[in-house]
XYZ file of C-alpha atoms in Angstrom:
699
model
C 95.738 69.132 67.242
C 96.359 65.538 69.665
C 99.150 64.143 68.920
C 101.057 60.977 69.982
C 103.821 60.959 71.273
C 106.774 59.796 68.627
C 107.045 56.351 67.644
C 103.504 55.130 69.620
C 100.819 53.568 67.122
C 97.186 54.940 66.069
C 94.384 54.633 67.974
C 91.026 55.137 65.975
C 89.516 58.152 68.032
C 92.608 59.530 68.907
C 94.151 60.592 65.933
C 94.713 64.376 64.635
C 96.204 65.487 61.384
C 100.191 65.339 62.388
C 101.358 68.814 64.355
C 102.654 71.810 62.707
C 104.823 72.008 66.129
C 106.201 68.710 64.867
C 107.642 69.300 61.324
C 111.624 70.154 60.590
C 113.345 72.996 61.272
C 113.872 73.373 57.558
C 111.828 72.617 54.264
C 112.411 69.089 53.282
C 111.984 68.573 49.293
C 108.842 67.583 47.530
C 108.301 63.699 47.134
C 106.812 62.469 44.403
C 102.969 62.682 43.988
C 102.697 66.038 46.788
C 100.488 68.987 45.511
C 102.013 72.297 43.672
C 99.141 74.013 44.852
C 96.688 74.662 47.744
C 94.197 76.273 47.722
C 95.291 80.224 46.696
C 99.310 78.721 48.480
C 102.112 77.609 45.614
C 103.684 75.016 47.600
C 107.617 74.531 47.617
C 108.801 71.574 49.954
C 107.761 69.757 53.405
C 108.096 71.093 56.364
C 106.852 67.158 58.353
C 104.513 64.691 58.286
C 103.095 61.494 60.269
C 100.056 58.784 60.423
C 97.340 61.591 59.489
C 98.944 64.619 57.017
C 101.395 66.181 55.533
C 102.186 69.672 56.207
C 103.196 71.610 53.456
C 106.162 75.283 53.370
C 104.022 77.278 51.067
C 103.939 81.017 49.619
C 100.724 82.777 49.453
C 100.323 84.900 46.041
C 102.543 88.443 48.148
C 105.071 85.683 48.761
C 103.816 85.175 52.495
C 104.797 82.097 53.773
C 102.607 79.655 55.706
C 102.192 76.063 56.790
C 100.155 74.180 55.226
C 98.354 70.741 56.157
C 96.719 68.486 54.145
C 95.078 65.341 55.597
C 95.629 61.489 53.832
C 93.425 60.988 51.629
C 91.875 57.486 53.854
C 91.471 59.593 56.515
C 89.623 62.156 54.221
C 87.003 59.057 53.180
C 86.041 59.430 57.179
C 83.018 61.444 57.882
C 83.464 61.075 61.291
C 87.327 63.078 61.108
C 85.767 64.955 58.433
C 83.049 66.338 61.223
C 86.500 66.546 63.941
C 88.197 68.526 61.328
C 85.968 71.255 60.284
C 85.394 71.584 64.775
C 88.742 72.070 64.663
C 89.152 74.994 61.589
C 85.892 76.947 63.637
C 87.487 76.793 66.918
C 90.904 77.638 65.630
C 89.264 80.445 63.330
C 87.941 81.819 67.248
C 91.241 82.696 68.414
C 93.705 85.584 67.496
C 95.492 87.203 69.863
C 99.634 87.611 71.312
C 101.883 84.519 70.522
C 99.817 82.443 68.097
C 99.854 81.220 65.025
C 97.235 82.383 62.870
C 94.843 80.374 61.108
C 94.618 81.815 57.116
C 92.274 79.435 55.440
C 90.602 75.918 55.524
C 89.006 74.143 53.362
C 87.362 71.200 54.850
C 85.059 69.760 52.352
C 87.866 69.557 49.712
C 88.888 66.405 48.853
C 91.637 66.133 50.900
C 90.747 69.050 53.687
C 93.332 71.410 54.351
C 93.966 74.379 56.241
C 97.008 76.659 56.399
C 98.611 78.598 59.369
C 100.915 82.046 59.221
C 105.193 79.536 59.613
C 106.824 80.511 62.595
C 110.043 80.097 62.082
C 112.320 78.213 64.917
C 112.576 75.771 66.864
C 110.596 73.934 69.761
C 110.769 74.587 73.309
C 111.774 71.152 73.537
C 114.442 71.313 70.220
C 115.968 74.587 71.645
C 116.721 72.951 75.634
C 118.272 69.620 73.893
C 120.434 71.799 72.323
C 121.005 74.658 74.297
C 119.811 74.156 77.780
C 117.230 76.249 79.908
C 116.167 79.319 79.134
C 117.379 82.288 81.155
C 116.961 85.623 81.828
C 114.601 88.074 79.941
C 114.034 85.446 78.154
C 112.863 83.123 80.632
C 110.516 86.002 82.031
C 109.370 86.626 77.890
C 108.575 83.363 77.709
C 106.050 82.989 80.594
C 104.740 86.546 80.306
C 103.905 85.661 76.235
C 102.779 82.093 76.681
C 99.846 83.035 79.527
C 99.008 85.672 76.944
C 98.359 83.129 74.643
C 96.494 81.266 76.590
C 94.618 84.014 77.821
C 93.674 84.803 74.205
C 92.441 80.644 73.912
C 90.341 81.123 77.025
C 88.988 84.556 75.865
C 87.764 82.859 72.804
C 85.973 79.868 74.572
C 88.732 77.729 73.505
C 90.117 75.294 75.536
C 94.071 73.963 74.517
C 94.260 70.649 76.242
C 97.970 70.057 75.070
C 100.316 72.437 76.431
C 103.504 71.005 76.022
C 106.817 71.896 75.012
C 106.272 70.262 71.560
C 102.999 73.096 71.356
C 105.647 76.357 71.446
C 107.650 77.644 69.092
C 110.661 80.230 69.823
C 110.849 82.533 67.018
C 112.794 85.024 66.669
C 109.768 87.876 67.765
C 109.243 85.791 70.752
C 106.895 82.111 71.784
C 104.237 80.960 69.594
C 101.858 78.523 71.107
C 100.511 76.338 68.131
C 97.467 73.394 67.872
C 95.598 75.485 70.261
C 92.253 73.885 68.196
C 92.833 70.730 69.158
C 89.707 69.040 71.495
C 87.583 71.048 73.174
C 85.059 73.845 73.218
C 83.901 75.826 76.930
C 80.607 75.403 75.316
C 81.161 71.419 76.169
C 81.413 70.896 72.449
C 84.595 68.030 71.908
C 86.994 67.493 68.600
C 87.808 64.589 70.267
C 85.460 61.594 70.501
C 84.976 61.004 73.946
C 86.380 58.917 76.808
C 89.300 59.109 75.344
C 92.664 60.763 77.072
C 93.756 63.414 75.543
C 97.117 65.038 76.445
C 100.443 63.544 76.762
C 102.157 62.632 80.463
C 103.615 64.674 83.028
C 101.263 67.651 80.794
C 98.172 66.651 82.424
C 96.115 67.737 85.386
C 95.240 65.937 88.394
C 91.357 66.977 87.474
C 92.281 65.358 83.907
C 93.269 62.169 85.218
C 90.930 61.447 87.928
C 87.598 62.425 86.582
C 88.796 63.533 82.348
C 87.930 67.288 82.903
C 89.617 69.554 80.620
C 88.951 73.330 81.685
C 90.970 76.635 81.589
C 92.422 75.589 84.830
C 93.595 71.858 83.126
C 95.913 75.028 80.804
C 97.023 76.705 83.406
C 97.570 73.371 85.575
C 100.048 72.657 82.109
C 101.662 76.108 81.337
C 103.420 76.242 84.964
C 104.656 73.125 84.694
C 105.764 74.224 80.662
C 107.701 77.021 82.662
C 108.959 75.374 84.664
C 110.504 73.080 81.930
C 111.689 76.272 80.277
C 113.077 77.238 83.528
C 114.998 74.554 84.337
C 115.084 71.960 81.187
C 113.460 69.346 83.552
C 109.506 68.712 83.622
C 108.374 69.646 87.665
C 107.153 66.021 88.735
C 110.101 64.126 86.886
C 109.608 61.760 84.194
C 108.961 57.315 84.126
C 106.583 55.178 83.190
C 103.479 57.039 82.293
C 101.653 55.433 85.970
C 104.044 56.705 88.136
C 104.153 60.368 86.790
C 100.384 60.038 86.630
C 100.373 59.631 90.411
C 103.132 62.835 90.806
C 100.553 64.753 89.400
C 98.012 63.449 91.588
C 99.924 63.494 94.805
C 103.352 64.433 94.748
C 104.821 68.172 95.189
C 106.576 69.634 91.836
C 110.216 70.161 92.484
C 111.140 73.964 91.486
C 114.680 74.457 92.714
C 116.311 76.600 89.986
C 113.732 79.058 88.929
C 113.946 82.593 89.601
C 112.475 83.312 93.438
C 109.194 85.759 92.119
C 108.409 83.528 89.043
C 108.126 80.430 91.735
C 104.617 82.043 93.298
C 102.494 82.297 89.645
C 104.194 78.912 89.100
C 103.519 77.470 92.498
C 99.483 79.358 92.085
C 99.663 77.232 88.860
C 100.474 73.985 89.703
C 97.798 73.682 92.879
C 96.202 70.868 93.135
C 92.310 71.614 93.278
C 91.675 73.436 90.005
C 89.652 76.552 92.195
C 93.042 77.183 93.536
C 94.412 77.917 90.196
C 95.240 81.201 89.062
C 93.832 82.040 85.803
C 95.259 82.764 82.332
C 94.701 87.047 83.301
C 96.279 86.972 86.086
C 99.093 85.058 84.975
C 99.693 86.853 82.277
C 98.865 90.606 83.950
C 101.971 88.877 87.149
C 104.545 87.829 84.290
C 104.368 91.210 82.019
C 104.562 93.135 85.746
C 107.834 90.790 86.268
C 109.443 91.017 83.377
C 108.737 95.206 83.282
C 110.553 94.947 86.569
C 113.363 92.800 84.521
C 113.779 95.230 81.666
C 114.236 98.314 84.333
C 116.999 96.157 86.332
C 118.797 95.568 83.402
C 118.025 99.101 81.228
C 118.411 101.076 84.742
C 116.278 102.521 86.484
C 115.987 106.065 84.458
C 115.682 104.170 81.216
C 111.602 104.391 81.118
C 108.671 102.826 79.557
C 109.576 100.785 77.073
C 108.323 101.521 73.399
C 105.411 99.790 72.126
C 103.887 99.241 75.636
C 104.599 95.598 76.862
C 104.754 94.239 73.271
C 107.913 96.150 73.031
C 108.743 95.176 76.491
C 108.918 91.201 75.518
C 110.214 91.675 72.209
C 113.159 93.528 73.700
C 114.083 91.039 76.604
C 113.223 88.201 73.422
C 116.921 86.763 73.219
C 116.653 83.793 70.471
C 118.332 82.921 67.062
C 116.743 82.948 63.854
C 116.917 80.314 61.591
C 117.879 80.659 58.745
C 116.280 77.743 55.635
C 117.663 79.292 52.077
C 115.249 76.584 50.461
C 112.479 79.487 51.443
C 113.701 81.476 49.084
C 112.319 82.300 45.934
C 113.714 82.703 42.326
C 114.482 85.756 41.229
C 111.586 85.428 38.551
C 109.099 85.488 40.767
C 110.033 88.274 42.907
C 110.139 90.666 39.259
C 106.704 89.339 39.207
C 105.315 90.588 42.717
C 104.084 93.802 41.010
C 102.173 91.338 38.986
C 100.926 89.836 41.983
C 99.872 93.401 44.001
C 98.090 94.375 40.619
C 95.992 91.845 40.600
C 95.332 91.629 44.171
C 91.484 93.889 44.196
C 90.584 91.750 41.419
C 90.748 89.075 43.650
C 89.046 90.315 46.855
C 86.061 91.405 44.420
C 85.714 87.678 43.658
C 85.868 86.765 47.058
C 83.395 88.269 48.411
C 81.005 87.482 45.517
C 82.066 84.053 45.769
C 80.322 83.355 49.264
C 82.986 83.415 51.336
C 82.501 82.390 54.872
C 84.332 84.763 57.050
C 85.254 84.552 60.779
C 85.574 87.607 62.492
C 88.583 87.338 64.579
C 90.003 89.756 67.287
C 92.213 89.679 69.995
C 95.568 90.877 69.965
C 96.697 94.384 68.706
C 99.438 93.546 65.869
C 100.317 89.978 66.242
C 100.801 89.367 62.688
C 102.368 86.202 60.327
C 105.736 85.902 60.616
C 108.759 85.645 58.340
C 112.025 83.725 59.455
C 113.166 86.876 59.888
C 110.691 87.545 62.424
C 109.097 90.443 60.921
C 105.670 91.389 60.460
C 104.848 92.738 56.894
C 101.514 94.323 56.370
C 98.615 92.946 55.150
C 96.025 93.834 52.832
C 92.905 95.053 54.542
C 90.698 91.877 53.263
C 91.119 88.050 53.883
C 93.291 85.366 52.911
C 92.877 86.086 47.824
C 91.705 83.389 46.747
C 93.324 81.619 43.815
C 95.503 83.046 41.297
C 95.119 82.145 37.176
C 98.020 79.928 36.595
C 99.764 79.115 33.620
C 100.749 75.395 32.929
C 104.388 76.383 34.603
C 102.103 77.654 38.044
C 103.782 80.962 37.652
C 100.987 83.570 37.421
C 99.638 84.671 34.121
C 98.065 88.132 33.541
C 94.698 87.215 33.517
C 91.701 87.931 36.203
C 91.788 85.982 39.469
C 88.649 84.102 38.982
C 85.729 83.530 41.820
C 87.031 81.962 45.041
C 85.825 78.684 45.873
C 82.970 79.017 48.196
C 83.421 76.123 50.208
C 86.639 77.332 51.918
C 86.354 79.289 55.353
C 88.775 81.952 54.763
C 90.140 83.828 58.079
C 91.299 87.762 57.616
C 94.557 88.501 58.243
C 94.751 91.403 61.273
C 94.434 94.603 58.568
C 96.075 96.611 60.896
C 99.264 94.502 61.355
C 102.468 96.272 60.952
C 100.608 99.557 60.327
C 101.706 102.240 63.319
C 99.064 104.574 63.045
C 96.299 102.924 61.396
C 93.546 104.746 60.133
C 89.997 103.171 60.630
C 89.174 101.351 57.322
C 85.460 99.172 57.938
C 83.617 102.403 56.777
C 80.204 101.071 55.641
C 79.538 97.163 57.508
C 76.788 96.186 58.343
C 78.592 93.549 60.782
C 76.744 92.961 64.349
C 79.047 92.640 66.471
C 80.344 88.944 67.872
C 80.720 88.285 71.383
C 84.218 87.481 70.797
C 85.289 91.019 70.506
C 83.782 92.009 73.515
C 85.983 88.926 75.250
C 88.747 89.841 73.158
C 88.805 93.523 73.743
C 91.030 95.381 76.309
C 91.326 98.544 78.757
C 92.329 101.473 77.378
C 96.499 101.351 76.492
C 97.233 104.516 74.724
C 97.155 108.553 75.312
C 94.794 108.641 72.946
C 92.603 105.580 74.159
C 92.483 106.868 77.297
C 91.000 109.726 76.858
C 88.484 108.721 74.723
C 86.863 106.071 77.514
C 87.210 109.672 79.452
C 84.486 110.965 77.882
C 82.564 108.161 76.907
C 82.339 107.842 80.075
C 82.011 111.186 81.724
C 79.486 111.479 79.344
C 77.647 108.463 80.507
C 77.294 109.056 83.664
C 76.386 112.771 83.846
C 73.102 111.632 81.762
C 72.300 108.651 84.898
C 72.791 110.829 86.940
C 69.932 112.438 86.283
C 67.589 109.264 86.612
C 69.320 108.357 89.117
C 71.049 105.727 87.384
C 74.944 106.470 88.199
C 74.822 103.252 89.705
C 75.203 101.786 86.418
C 79.257 102.219 86.342
C 79.934 101.726 82.855
C 83.209 99.427 81.545
C 85.122 101.368 78.610
C 87.222 98.450 76.261
C 88.899 98.677 72.940
C 89.306 96.086 70.456
C 91.309 96.964 67.844
C 91.671 93.969 65.585
C 87.595 94.826 64.861
C 88.182 98.378 64.791
C 85.263 99.096 67.429
C 85.050 100.826 70.818
C 82.963 98.758 73.528
C 80.825 99.803 76.165
C 79.502 97.665 78.922
C 77.580 97.986 81.772
C 76.151 95.325 84.874
C 75.573 92.716 86.197
C 72.850 94.565 88.484
C 70.032 92.349 89.781
C 66.687 92.873 89.181
C 67.130 96.069 86.877
C 63.784 97.349 85.100
C 63.780 97.344 81.850
C 63.289 100.318 80.871
C 66.478 101.885 82.893
C 68.737 98.893 80.774
C 67.419 100.615 78.327
C 68.619 104.173 79.149
C 72.116 102.646 79.300
C 71.853 101.571 75.686
C 70.810 104.863 74.666
C 73.585 106.582 76.527
C 76.058 104.173 75.469
C 75.656 104.727 72.281
C 75.204 108.256 71.943
C 78.118 108.956 74.287
C 80.542 106.535 72.051
C 79.027 107.807 68.707
C 79.902 111.741 69.448
C 83.791 110.961 71.340
C 84.112 108.420 67.891
C 82.899 110.850 65.144
C 84.897 113.580 67.029
C 88.476 111.673 66.968
C 87.748 110.702 63.580
C 87.178 113.973 61.799
C 90.681 115.311 63.767
C 92.554 112.295 62.886
C 91.317 110.094 59.870
C 94.245 109.238 59.457
C 95.659 108.052 63.435
C 92.495 106.774 64.816
C 91.221 103.660 64.492
C 88.451 103.552 65.918
C 84.574 104.038 64.491
C 82.319 101.025 65.403
C 81.100 100.650 68.740
C 78.517 98.404 70.649
C 77.169 98.412 74.004
C 76.905 95.842 75.991
C 75.228 94.475 79.092
C 77.044 91.388 81.392
C 75.176 88.646 83.287
C 75.381 87.639 87.007
C 78.448 85.190 85.840
C 80.723 88.370 84.341
C 80.139 86.793 80.280
C 76.905 88.642 78.161
C 73.893 88.623 79.659
C 72.756 88.513 75.817
C 74.462 89.687 72.158
C 74.889 93.194 71.810
C 72.355 95.677 73.348
C 73.198 98.131 70.732
C 75.836 98.660 68.121
C 76.653 101.163 65.360
C 79.475 103.481 63.439
C 80.381 107.212 64.053
C 80.082 108.027 60.606
C 76.433 106.779 60.071
C 75.370 110.267 61.446
C 74.183 108.998 64.731
C 75.474 112.251 66.113
C 74.087 115.334 64.091
C 70.425 115.423 62.317
C 71.787 114.619 58.592
C 68.407 114.506 57.250
C 67.363 118.488 58.668
C 64.801 118.634 61.532
C 65.477 116.284 64.533
C 62.596 113.901 65.385
C 61.724 112.320 68.774
C 60.217 108.826 69.323
C 59.083 106.514 71.551
C 62.169 105.457 73.086
C 63.894 109.441 74.174
C 59.546 109.283 75.248
C 59.938 106.167 77.629
C 63.213 108.212 79.452
C 61.405 111.234 80.000
C 58.830 109.266 81.562
C 61.313 108.279 84.456
C 61.406 110.633 86.652
C 63.820 113.656 87.133
C 66.907 113.204 90.136
C 68.397 117.220 88.810
C 67.139 119.870 90.824
C 67.455 122.573 87.528
C 65.547 120.403 86.047
C 62.465 120.146 88.242
C 62.547 123.661 88.167
C 62.414 123.986 84.445
C 59.956 120.918 84.547
C 57.193 122.696 87.176
C 58.210 126.605 85.169
C 57.066 125.500 81.324
C 54.015 123.186 81.576
C 52.702 126.728 83.796
C 53.999 128.332 80.753
C 52.548 125.975 78.403
C 48.945 126.292 80.285
C 49.390 129.968 80.003
C 50.414 130.075 76.351
C 47.598 127.764 75.452
C 44.951 129.289 77.564
C 45.772 132.725 75.661
C 45.911 131.569 72.064
C 42.443 129.107 72.134
C 40.454 131.383 73.385
C 38.869 132.540 69.966
C 38.641 128.460 69.237
C 36.093 128.258 72.158
C 38.328 125.371 73.661
C 38.154 124.333 76.772
C 40.793 126.180 79.287
C 43.693 124.314 81.063
C 44.976 124.284 83.893
C 48.391 122.454 85.809
C 46.286 119.789 87.323
C 44.675 118.616 83.546
C 47.378 115.667 82.760
C 49.844 117.712 81.063
C 53.721 116.300 82.096
C 57.418 116.993 81.010
C 60.221 115.050 81.776
C 63.566 114.927 79.859
C 65.883 112.913 77.527
C 69.578 113.204 78.971
C 70.342 111.326 75.994
C 69.017 113.205 73.163
C 69.019 116.602 75.630
C 65.545 116.711 74.433
C 62.323 117.915 76.538
C 59.020 115.695 75.889
C 55.803 117.036 76.823
C 52.933 114.665 77.236
C 48.814 114.804 77.589
C 46.683 111.498 79.214
C 44.177 113.515 77.443
C 41.585 111.416 79.370
C 38.796 113.546 77.465
C 40.138 113.234 74.191
C 40.819 116.991 74.303
C 43.896 116.511 71.688
C 42.065 113.702 69.498
C 41.552 115.949 66.375
C 44.688 116.935 63.991
C 43.499 120.644 64.382
C 43.316 120.850 68.631
C 47.221 118.959 68.401
C 48.031 121.658 65.924
C 47.190 124.056 68.958
C 49.206 122.431 71.435
C 51.841 122.253 69.444
C 52.068 125.529 68.821
C 51.378 126.170 72.856
C 54.360 123.804 73.309
C 57.196 125.250 70.803
C 56.328 128.650 72.321
C 57.062 127.787 75.910
C 59.556 125.273 76.009
C 61.786 127.141 73.639
C 61.454 129.960 75.571
C 62.396 128.671 79.225
C 65.484 126.019 77.897
C 66.861 129.131 76.075
C 66.797 131.412 78.281
C 68.330 128.291 80.789
C 70.804 127.700 78.678
C 71.721 131.792 78.203
C 71.909 131.782 81.783
C 74.170 128.030 83.063
C 76.444 126.588 80.063
C 76.045 123.590 81.335
C 72.628 122.995 80.074
C 71.882 120.459 77.092
C 68.758 120.985 75.975
C 67.512 121.938 73.218
C 64.920 120.051 71.918
C 61.737 119.294 72.684
C 58.943 116.923 71.433
C 54.879 116.326 71.676
C 53.085 113.522 72.251
C 49.231 112.633 73.221
C 47.049 109.626 74.094
C 46.073 107.724 71.145
C 43.009 106.169 71.520
C 43.412 103.158 69.404
C 46.674 101.979 70.317
C 46.044 103.257 74.186
C 49.891 104.911 73.795
C 51.666 108.013 73.166
C 52.518 109.216 69.573
C 54.224 112.319 69.026
C 53.115 114.437 67.365
C 55.872 116.939 66.898
C 58.971 117.791 67.521
C 61.758 119.963 66.831
C 65.335 122.213 68.005
C 64.812 125.091 69.841
C 67.640 127.929 68.934
C 70.263 129.429 71.613
């Protein structure tokens, strides 16, 4: 949200609900007229209020602390405001990642629109600096790393923050958290605020935004450089004063970076460059700051300390040192604790009701377990479904011992991370038919754990072995992981002027390699392996996706084994087999097998007066490395194989000759993978080749 400076008069068109970042640190008593419940949340007090709305302290049915923002009735009557609020919800729902506050649920169409986020305990950066001074040591490096990671997740989702400033960063006991990331603009150009209205706060606005109103990821990075400099020194690098004076310094002056550690000056100087093209990206800033953070941790713990548990997230938490904020007003009454068992028992019925009520769900991806935070900074485990529907209550507002009603279909529910707080997560999305979302690809990361690195290597090696037989190993696959989506992503490209059949081979190779690898892991590590879905993508020349996923599936779908009996060839395998092979063994076997087919045909068809074949009669053989199959086909210019009887004879000749050659090669060369065969003939009606027989040889 774009929030006015404190005390500034409102301006129609630039108004947004009160920022959760501006609320007080402690829960304030509820006021007369405040709602007792909003959606599934029971409200226990206020966290703050502003011109556009009120932020309430709430508890979900399981007792998780949330901040619920409710819009004032006057603005709820404005259709344009509702449209902007709905867009804010949609943008916020895209973003999930480290050091962000997750959006839990929202209802833009309620009488008084509302949204709920996890509660972030702790002061904002400006409050902390005013009370305790600048950040130092490992805490400063952790702050720079965490905020850069948060912006990287925001930008990966195609969102631009546009209001990065100290008031929008909360220092929780578990690390920094950036708030209000759905305020104004998506990278696709759609805007929440009215055009022509300057958004942002003086001193935190980029030079290009002052000059032309341009607001992109580069502008967020300029504000990030200012933010980290402020955290390190307690002062703005371009000073303070009248807005026009500050704007002049931002556009023309050099930043004041005295007092900032030498190691941090380089990324900050890059972020504060006048030209957007010269600025460091959020991904690069996160990577560089993470390296500095790791070096800082090593310096403090000693060179022999070794890697920190939990990787980067563990290092960030270890180096972070900000005290928690105790607030007894959050404590539940004793009676509520006694009802926890009842609430847990009702959860299953609530989830079923939510699913059957037409709930709109945003599937998010990104971080690896950045969960809802309690005031102690811990991450409680969450149910694997979305936010829960309201429980039936008694007149006192407490849960009643009845089945929960169906969820309000208007409510947009954003699922919590099913893996949050689970050290060894198992795959939980079996049977889902949800297609992969581009955000899952954008938020995926390279292999992190030894198990992921092993799976990535196996997928890549198998794909390259398939592609190499067709001289396609120039299509180097990239393997990434999205643990929130429990999906392994295979990406190729960009390659200019790539034939369509080549891209199809890449898709099939990616599907087969990923599926077989994941199926093996799920079979051997069912309790600890989180990945069971896969998708194959092609990258455009600009680095983004060329289109939707080329292919996707689930390793539990039986895409590896012959689950329904005999294997059957298909048009995709035929198309792959028609691409000439560059493998010497395949060429040798193909030549010998065609001669054997002709010999077998001629020996078996003398009594039926069938015309004899020669090797020049259009009999061809090619290999499909994706499914380890040899395809035999004929163009049949004389309609020799138009009848079922002739097709049956051809099938018999092919099976005998091909299996003899394939098994012979397998027995002499254990690296030989081909054990399947298929035969196709020309269809005079369609003008295409039709598979008329297929099978699997037994080595």
